[in-house]
Amino acid sequence: GAVVSQHPSWVICKSGTSVKIECRSLDFQATTMFWYRQFPKQSLMLMATSNEGSKATYEQGVEKDKFLINHASLTLSTLTVTSAHPEDSSFYICSARGPFKETQYFGPGTRLLVL
Amino acid sequence: SQKIEQNSEALNIQEGKTATLTCNYTNYSPAYLQWYRQDPGRGPVFLLLIRENEKEKRKERLKVTFDTTLKQSLFHITASQPADSATYLCALGETGGFKTIFGAGTRLFVKA
């Protein structure tokens, strides 16, 4: 149990376009989802916390107009990278609170390359 | 300032030996500590959670200790196998807190 999926697993786009990444909890209801960014050989950097039905809470330094988060249901959250630029190229990972509040279950990640 | 420190140098061990990874923290009062495994290009996978009032927890070949006085957790993999090669992340959750804070991880290589 406690499976989280992400789609797409990788995406290549041109600079200036927008990219949407979906995060789904497949077998449990996730009241909270988290979005992380990870650069090679570095730690997970929390970007924002998403609660179902309410606005996301962004970490300091993360542009909310650049990274739009929507948590429309208890099983789906989306991250949209708007007007993507090469510096947005990274590995984006979502996670969801599982049946036990402390444990986060992670998706497999989405690798974004902006040309 | 708050810090979570994991050994940034990779740990290389021989198959069959016990791997021990360390997680130290400062300026935190964690209610619990978790260990995750992350393979290259993949999301982390939850392994174990230990609470502040627990000294030790085991799961199959894994053992975690939690010393709130030393502000340290040790993660052991006994009878290690090449398939255990991965990056291991520790993560802290504070009392009354909402977020989980992750360390940078330690890369483990198990040689056959």
PDB file of C-alpha atoms in Angstrom:
ATOM      1  CA  GLY A   1       0.000   0.000   0.000  1.00  0.00           C
ATOM      2  CA  ALA A   2       0.824   3.729   0.110  1.00  0.00           C
ATOM      3  CA  VAL A   3       1.807   4.147  -3.533  1.00  0.00           C
ATOM      4  CA  VAL A   4       2.361   7.555  -5.091  1.00  0.00           C
ATOM      5  CA  SER A   5       2.685   8.051  -8.816  1.00  0.00           C
ATOM      6  CA  GLN A   6       3.987  10.978 -10.822  1.00  0.00           C
ATOM      7  CA  HIS A   7       3.438  11.853 -14.433  1.00  0.00           C
ATOM      8  CA  PRO A   8       5.322  12.442 -16.597  1.00  0.00           C
ATOM      9  CA  SER A   9       8.520  10.732 -15.482  1.00  0.00           C
ATOM     10  CA  TRP A  10      10.553  13.018 -17.682  1.00  0.00           C
ATOM     11  CA  VAL A  11       9.851  16.016 -19.875  1.00  0.00           C
ATOM     12  CA  ILE A  12      11.858  18.155 -22.251  1.00  0.00           C
ATOM     13  CA  CYS A  13      10.441  21.537 -23.178  1.00  0.00           C
ATOM     14  CA  LYS A  14      11.433  24.786 -24.793  1.00  0.00           C
ATOM     15  CA  SER A  15      12.201  27.866 -22.764  1.00  0.00           C
ATOM     16  CA  GLY A  16       9.087  29.932 -22.144  1.00  0.00           C
ATOM     17  CA  THR A  17       6.604  27.080 -22.149  1.00  0.00           C
ATOM     18  CA  SER A  18       4.671  25.776 -19.149  1.00  0.00           C
ATOM     19  CA  VAL A  19       4.907  22.243 -17.831  1.00  0.00           C
ATOM     20  CA  LYS A  20       2.418  20.449 -15.601  1.00  0.00           C
ATOM     21  CA  ILE A  21       3.426  17.574 -13.347  1.00  0.00           C
ATOM     22  CA  GLU A  22       0.814  15.360 -11.695  1.00  0.00           C
ATOM     23  CA  CYS A  23       1.154  13.599  -8.379  1.00  0.00           C
ATOM     24  CA  ARG A  24      -1.378  10.958  -7.383  1.00  0.00           C
ATOM     25  CA  SER A  25      -1.825   8.839  -4.288  1.00  0.00           C
ATOM     26  CA  LEU A  26      -3.090   5.564  -5.702  1.00  0.00           C
ATOM     27  CA  ASP A  27      -4.338   3.656  -2.702  1.00  0.00           C
ATOM     28  CA  PHE A  28      -4.832   6.163   0.088  1.00  0.00           C
ATOM     29  CA  GLN A  29      -6.225   9.594   0.656  1.00  0.00           C
ATOM     30  CA  ALA A  30      -3.591  12.259   1.057  1.00  0.00           C
ATOM     31  CA  THR A  31      -4.736  15.362   2.855  1.00  0.00           C
ATOM     32  CA  THR A  32      -1.275  16.832   2.446  1.00  0.00           C
ATOM     33  CA  MET A  33       1.172  16.605  -0.410  1.00  0.00           C
ATOM     34  CA  PHE A  34       4.649  18.046  -0.643  1.00  0.00           C
ATOM     35  CA  TRP A  35       6.664  19.170  -3.633  1.00  0.00           C
ATOM     36  CA  TYR A  36      10.445  18.926  -3.610  1.00  0.00           C
ATOM     37  CA  ARG A  37      13.213  19.832  -5.957  1.00  0.00           C
ATOM     38  CA  GLN A  38      16.524  18.011  -6.021  1.00  0.00           C
ATOM     39  CA  PHE A  39      19.748  18.876  -7.795  1.00  0.00           C
ATOM     40  CA  PRO A  40      22.383  16.194  -8.448  1.00  0.00           C
ATOM     41  CA  LYS A  41      24.020  14.899  -5.271  1.00  0.00           C
ATOM     42  CA  GLN A  42      22.103  17.385  -3.157  1.00  0.00           C
ATOM     43  CA  SER A  43      19.391  17.099  -0.571  1.00  0.00           C
ATOM     44  CA  LEU A  44      15.693  17.355  -1.160  1.00  0.00           C
ATOM     45  CA  MET A  45      14.616  20.981  -1.131  1.00  0.00           C
ATOM     46  CA  LEU A  46      11.030  21.497  -0.025  1.00  0.00           C
ATOM     47  CA  MET A  47       9.276  23.878  -2.379  1.00  0.00           C
ATOM     48  CA  ALA A  48       5.744  23.897  -1.039  1.00  0.00           C
ATOM     49  CA  THR A  49       3.176  22.083   1.031  1.00  0.00           C
ATOM     50  CA  SER A  50      -0.181  21.439  -0.521  1.00  0.00           C
ATOM     51  CA  ASN A  51      -3.369  20.785   1.422  1.00  0.00           C
ATOM     52  CA  GLU A  52      -6.487  19.533  -0.267  1.00  0.00           C
ATOM     53  CA  GLY A  53      -8.918  22.318  -0.973  1.00  0.00           C
ATOM     54  CA  SER A  54      -6.706  25.162   0.207  1.00  0.00           C
ATOM     55  CA  LYS A  55      -3.864  27.249  -1.117  1.00  0.00           C
ATOM     56  CA  ALA A  56      -0.375  25.838  -1.037  1.00  0.00           C
ATOM     57  CA  THR A  57       2.188  27.098   1.437  1.00  0.00           C
ATOM     58  CA  TYR A  58       5.434  28.000  -0.282  1.00  0.00           C
ATOM     59  CA  GLU A  59       8.899  27.920   1.241  1.00  0.00           C
ATOM     60  CA  GLN A  60      10.930  31.066   1.398  1.00  0.00           C
ATOM     61  CA  GLY A  61      12.536  31.864  -1.918  1.00  0.00           C
ATOM     62  CA  VAL A  62      10.113  29.816  -3.995  1.00  0.00           C
ATOM     63  CA  GLU A  63       8.110  31.935  -6.420  1.00  0.00           C
ATOM     64  CA  LYS A  64       4.444  31.057  -6.106  1.00  0.00           C
ATOM     65  CA  ASP A  65       3.631  32.607  -9.480  1.00  0.00           C
ATOM     66  CA  LYS A  66       6.334  30.531 -11.093  1.00  0.00           C
ATOM     67  CA  PHE A  67       5.426  27.225  -9.484  1.00  0.00           C
ATOM     68  CA  LEU A  68       1.646  26.875  -9.378  1.00  0.00           C
ATOM     69  CA  ILE A  69       0.322  24.154  -7.138  1.00  0.00           C
ATOM     70  CA  ASN A  70      -3.201  22.814  -7.134  1.00  0.00           C
ATOM     71  CA  HIS A  71      -4.424  20.152  -4.742  1.00  0.00           C
ATOM     72  CA  ALA A  72      -7.839  19.540  -6.228  1.00  0.00           C
ATOM     73  CA  SER A  73      -8.705  16.279  -4.517  1.00  0.00           C
ATOM     74  CA  LEU A  74      -7.505  13.907  -1.827  1.00  0.00           C
ATOM     75  CA  THR A  75      -5.598  11.924  -4.415  1.00  0.00           C
ATOM     76  CA  LEU A  76      -4.254  14.505  -6.843  1.00  0.00           C
ATOM     77  CA  SER A  77      -1.907  17.465  -6.682  1.00  0.00           C
ATOM     78  CA  THR A  78      -0.376  19.236  -9.651  1.00  0.00           C
ATOM     79  CA  LEU A  79       2.700  21.414 -10.017  1.00  0.00           C
ATOM     80  CA  THR A  80       2.849  23.727 -13.019  1.00  0.00           C
ATOM     81  CA  VAL A  81       6.168  25.315 -13.882  1.00  0.00           C
ATOM     82  CA  THR A  82       5.166  28.442 -15.747  1.00  0.00           C
ATOM     83  CA  SER A  83       7.340  30.080 -18.401  1.00  0.00           C
ATOM     84  CA  ALA A  84      10.068  27.557 -17.768  1.00  0.00           C
ATOM     85  CA  HIS A  85      13.716  28.548 -18.167  1.00  0.00           C
ATOM     86  CA  PRO A  86      16.856  26.409 -18.312  1.00  0.00           C
ATOM     87  CA  GLU A  87      17.570  27.125 -14.630  1.00  0.00           C
ATOM     88  CA  ASP A  88      14.295  25.373 -13.779  1.00  0.00           C
ATOM     89  CA  SER A  89      15.764  22.128 -15.076  1.00  0.00           C
ATOM     90  CA  SER A  90      15.822  19.768 -12.132  1.00  0.00           C
ATOM     91  CA  PHE A  91      14.380  16.637 -10.588  1.00  0.00           C
ATOM     92  CA  TYR A  92      10.952  17.309  -9.077  1.00  0.00           C
ATOM     93  CA  ILE A  93       9.558  14.885  -6.532  1.00  0.00           C
ATOM     94  CA  CYS A  94       6.207  14.869  -4.788  1.00  0.00           C
ATOM     95  CA  SER A  95       5.255  13.099  -1.603  1.00  0.00           C
ATOM     96  CA  ALA A  96       2.034  12.489   0.276  1.00  0.00           C
ATOM     97  CA  ARG A  97       1.207  11.951   3.909  1.00  0.00           C
ATOM     98  CA  GLY A  98       0.334   8.312   4.336  1.00  0.00           C
ATOM     99  CA  PRO A  99      -2.012   6.558   6.740  1.00  0.00           C
ATOM    100  CA  PHE A 100       0.324   7.549   9.588  1.00  0.00           C
ATOM    101  CA  LYS A 101       0.845  11.265   9.763  1.00  0.00           C
ATOM    102  CA  GLU A 102       4.594  11.217  10.140  1.00  0.00           C
ATOM    103  CA  THR A 103       5.475   9.159   7.109  1.00  0.00           C
ATOM    104  CA  GLN A 104       5.706  10.654   3.653  1.00  0.00           C
ATOM    105  CA  TYR A 105       5.393   8.410   0.624  1.00  0.00           C
ATOM    106  CA  PHE A 106       7.262   9.675  -2.381  1.00  0.00           C
ATOM    107  CA  GLY A 107       6.539   9.552  -6.047  1.00  0.00           C
ATOM    108  CA  PRO A 108       9.216   8.325  -8.470  1.00  0.00           C
ATOM    109  CA  GLY A 109      10.095  11.870  -9.528  1.00  0.00           C
ATOM    110  CA  THR A 110       9.926  13.886 -12.742  1.00  0.00           C
ATOM    111  CA  ARG A 111      13.044  14.988 -14.523  1.00  0.00           C
ATOM    112  CA  LEU A 112      12.550  18.326 -16.272  1.00  0.00           C
ATOM    113  CA  LEU A 113      14.930  19.615 -18.919  1.00  0.00           C
ATOM    114  CA  VAL A 114      14.298  23.085 -20.288  1.00  0.00           C
ATOM    115  CA  LEU A 115      16.156  23.888 -23.489  1.00  0.00           C
TER     116      LEU A 115
ATOM    117  CA  SER B   1      21.058  27.438  13.173  1.00  0.00           C
ATOM    118  CA  GLN B   2      19.344  24.121  12.634  1.00  0.00           C
ATOM    119  CA  LYS B   3      21.431  21.434  11.000  1.00  0.00           C
ATOM    120  CA  ILE B   4      21.103  17.816  10.003  1.00  0.00           C
ATOM    121  CA  GLU B   5      24.435  16.250   9.182  1.00  0.00           C
ATOM    122  CA  GLN B   6      25.053  13.036   7.380  1.00  0.00           C
ATOM    123  CA  ASN B   7      28.453  11.918   6.256  1.00  0.00           C
ATOM    124  CA  SER B   8      28.888  13.396   2.811  1.00  0.00           C
ATOM    125  CA  GLU B   9      31.608  10.929   1.947  1.00  0.00           C
ATOM    126  CA  ALA B  10      30.483   7.674   0.437  1.00  0.00           C
ATOM    127  CA  LEU B  11      30.686   4.572   2.574  1.00  0.00           C
ATOM    128  CA  ASN B  12      32.309   1.568   0.903  1.00  0.00           C
ATOM    129  CA  ILE B  13      31.963  -1.819   2.554  1.00  0.00           C
ATOM    130  CA  GLN B  14      32.340  -5.466   1.661  1.00  0.00           C
ATOM    131  CA  GLU B  15      29.345  -7.694   1.131  1.00  0.00           C
ATOM    132  CA  GLY B  16      28.299  -9.460   4.319  1.00  0.00           C
ATOM    133  CA  LYS B  17      29.594  -6.744   6.639  1.00  0.00           C
ATOM    134  CA  THR B  18      27.471  -4.373   8.673  1.00  0.00           C
ATOM    135  CA  ALA B  19      27.053  -0.874   7.286  1.00  0.00           C
ATOM    136  CA  THR B  20      26.607   1.909   9.837  1.00  0.00           C
ATOM    137  CA  LEU B  21      25.417   5.345   8.789  1.00  0.00           C
ATOM    138  CA  THR B  22      25.237   8.358  11.067  1.00  0.00           C
ATOM    139  CA  CYS B  23      22.798  11.221  11.323  1.00  0.00           C
ATOM    140  CA  ASN B  24      23.568  14.099  13.683  1.00  0.00           C
ATOM    141  CA  TYR B  25      21.394  17.103  14.321  1.00  0.00           C
ATOM    142  CA  THR B  26      21.656  20.414  16.132  1.00  0.00           C
ATOM    143  CA  ASN B  27      19.068  22.897  17.323  1.00  0.00           C
ATOM    144  CA  TYR B  28      16.193  20.489  16.750  1.00  0.00           C
ATOM    145  CA  SER B  29      13.822  18.800  19.145  1.00  0.00           C
ATOM    146  CA  PRO B  30      12.599  15.969  16.947  1.00  0.00           C
ATOM    147  CA  ALA B  31       9.525  14.030  17.906  1.00  0.00           C
ATOM    148  CA  TYR B  32      10.581  11.328  15.481  1.00  0.00           C
ATOM    149  CA  LEU B  33      13.282  10.451  13.022  1.00  0.00           C
ATOM    150  CA  GLN B  34      12.943   8.562   9.779  1.00  0.00           C
ATOM    151  CA  TRP B  35      15.298   6.839   7.378  1.00  0.00           C
ATOM    152  CA  TYR B  36      14.688   6.674   3.654  1.00  0.00           C
ATOM    153  CA  ARG B  37      16.494   4.997   0.805  1.00  0.00           C
ATOM    154  CA  GLN B  38      16.954   6.764  -2.523  1.00  0.00           C
ATOM    155  CA  ASP B  39      18.228   5.175  -5.694  1.00  0.00           C
ATOM    156  CA  PRO B  40      19.633   7.351  -8.513  1.00  0.00           C
ATOM    157  CA  GLY B  41      16.886   9.076 -10.459  1.00  0.00           C
ATOM    158  CA  ARG B  42      14.154   7.816  -8.131  1.00  0.00           C
ATOM    159  CA  GLY B  43      12.109   9.190  -5.273  1.00  0.00           C
ATOM    160  CA  PRO B  44      13.003   8.210  -1.692  1.00  0.00           C
ATOM    161  CA  VAL B  45      11.483   5.093  -0.197  1.00  0.00           C
ATOM    162  CA  PHE B  46      10.491   5.020   3.479  1.00  0.00           C
ATOM    163  CA  LEU B  47      12.352   2.458   5.586  1.00  0.00           C
ATOM    164  CA  LEU B  48      11.918   3.066   9.298  1.00  0.00           C
ATOM    165  CA  LEU B  49      10.532   5.559  11.787  1.00  0.00           C
ATOM    166  CA  ILE B  50      11.710   5.853  15.380  1.00  0.00           C
ATOM    167  CA  ARG B  51      10.129   8.097  17.967  1.00  0.00           C
ATOM    168  CA  GLU B  52      11.898  10.211  20.586  1.00  0.00           C
ATOM    169  CA  ASN B  53      10.932   7.843  23.384  1.00  0.00           C
ATOM    170  CA  GLU B  54      12.317   4.809  21.554  1.00  0.00           C
ATOM    171  CA  LYS B  55      15.961   3.784  21.761  1.00  0.00           C
ATOM    172  CA  GLU B  56      16.054   1.223  19.003  1.00  0.00           C
ATOM    173  CA  LYS B  57      13.932  -0.186  16.244  1.00  0.00           C
ATOM    174  CA  ARG B  58      14.505  -3.130  13.942  1.00  0.00           C
ATOM    175  CA  LYS B  59      13.113  -4.311  10.654  1.00  0.00           C
ATOM    176  CA  GLU B  60      14.607  -7.392   9.055  1.00  0.00           C
ATOM    177  CA  ARG B  61      18.303  -6.551   8.444  1.00  0.00           C
ATOM    178  CA  LEU B  62      17.830  -2.908   9.421  1.00  0.00           C
ATOM    179  CA  LYS B  63      18.354  -1.397  12.841  1.00  0.00           C
ATOM    180  CA  VAL B  64      17.976   2.220  13.884  1.00  0.00           C
ATOM    181  CA  THR B  65      19.012   3.802  17.167  1.00  0.00           C
ATOM    182  CA  PHE B  66      18.004   7.212  18.411  1.00  0.00           C
ATOM    183  CA  ASP B  67      19.931   9.032  21.128  1.00  0.00           C
ATOM    184  CA  THR B  68      18.290  12.354  21.970  1.00  0.00           C
ATOM    185  CA  THR B  69      21.080  13.200  24.399  1.00  0.00           C
ATOM    186  CA  LEU B  70      23.790  12.825  21.785  1.00  0.00           C
ATOM    187  CA  LYS B  71      21.390  14.169  19.144  1.00  0.00           C
ATOM    188  CA  GLN B  72      22.276  11.295  16.917  1.00  0.00           C
ATOM    189  CA  SER B  73      20.757   8.390  15.065  1.00  0.00           C
ATOM    190  CA  LEU B  74      22.640   5.386  13.772  1.00  0.00           C
ATOM    191  CA  PHE B  75      21.342   3.282  10.902  1.00  0.00           C
ATOM    192  CA  HIS B  76      22.697  -0.239  10.553  1.00  0.00           C
ATOM    193  CA  ILE B  77      22.352  -2.707   7.707  1.00  0.00           C
ATOM    194  CA  THR B  78      23.546  -6.144   8.728  1.00  0.00           C
ATOM    195  CA  ALA B  79      24.739  -8.798   6.272  1.00  0.00           C
ATOM    196  CA  SER B  80      24.903  -6.096   3.618  1.00  0.00           C
ATOM    197  CA  GLN B  81      24.363  -6.972  -0.029  1.00  0.00           C
ATOM    198  CA  PRO B  82      25.272  -5.173  -3.270  1.00  0.00           C
ATOM    199  CA  ALA B  83      21.550  -4.478  -3.690  1.00  0.00           C
ATOM    200  CA  ASP B  84      21.741  -2.311  -0.568  1.00  0.00           C
ATOM    201  CA  SER B  85      23.890   0.178  -2.487  1.00  0.00           C
ATOM    202  CA  ALA B  86      21.973   3.461  -2.530  1.00  0.00           C
ATOM    203  CA  THR B  87      21.785   6.848  -0.827  1.00  0.00           C
ATOM    204  CA  TYR B  88      20.257   6.815   2.630  1.00  0.00           C
ATOM    205  CA  LEU B  89      18.508   9.922   3.947  1.00  0.00           C
ATOM    206  CA  CYS B  90      17.594  10.724   7.501  1.00  0.00           C
ATOM    207  CA  ALA B  91      14.699  13.017   8.192  1.00  0.00           C
ATOM    208  CA  LEU B  92      13.454  14.742  11.322  1.00  0.00           C
ATOM    209  CA  GLY B  93       9.982  15.773  12.378  1.00  0.00           C
ATOM    210  CA  GLU B  94       9.569  18.107  15.321  1.00  0.00           C
ATOM    211  CA  THR B  95       7.004  18.040  18.093  1.00  0.00           C
ATOM    212  CA  GLY B  96       3.983  19.963  16.891  1.00  0.00           C
ATOM    213  CA  GLY B  97       5.716  20.509  13.589  1.00  0.00           C
ATOM    214  CA  PHE B  98       4.290  19.814  10.226  1.00  0.00           C
ATOM    215  CA  LYS B  99       7.231  19.494   7.910  1.00  0.00           C
ATOM    216  CA  THR B 100       9.862  16.815   7.729  1.00  0.00           C
ATOM    217  CA  ILE B 101      13.405  18.085   7.282  1.00  0.00           C
ATOM    218  CA  PHE B 102      15.805  15.927   5.301  1.00  0.00           C
ATOM    219  CA  GLY B 103      19.533  15.476   5.530  1.00  0.00           C
ATOM    220  CA  ALA B 104      21.636  15.430   2.377  1.00  0.00           C
ATOM    221  CA  GLY B 105      22.126  11.673   2.555  1.00  0.00           C
ATOM    222  CA  THR B 106      25.039   9.259   2.605  1.00  0.00           C
ATOM    223  CA  ARG B 107      25.913   7.149  -0.401  1.00  0.00           C
ATOM    224  CA  LEU B 108      26.545   3.483   0.415  1.00  0.00           C
ATOM    225  CA  PHE B 109      28.421   1.127  -1.892  1.00  0.00           C
ATOM    226  CA  VAL B 110      28.455  -2.573  -1.066  1.00  0.00           C
ATOM    227  CA  LYS B 111      31.060  -4.537  -2.992  1.00  0.00           C
ATOM    228  CA  ALA B 112      30.559  -8.161  -3.894  1.00  0.00           C
TER     229      ALA B 112
END
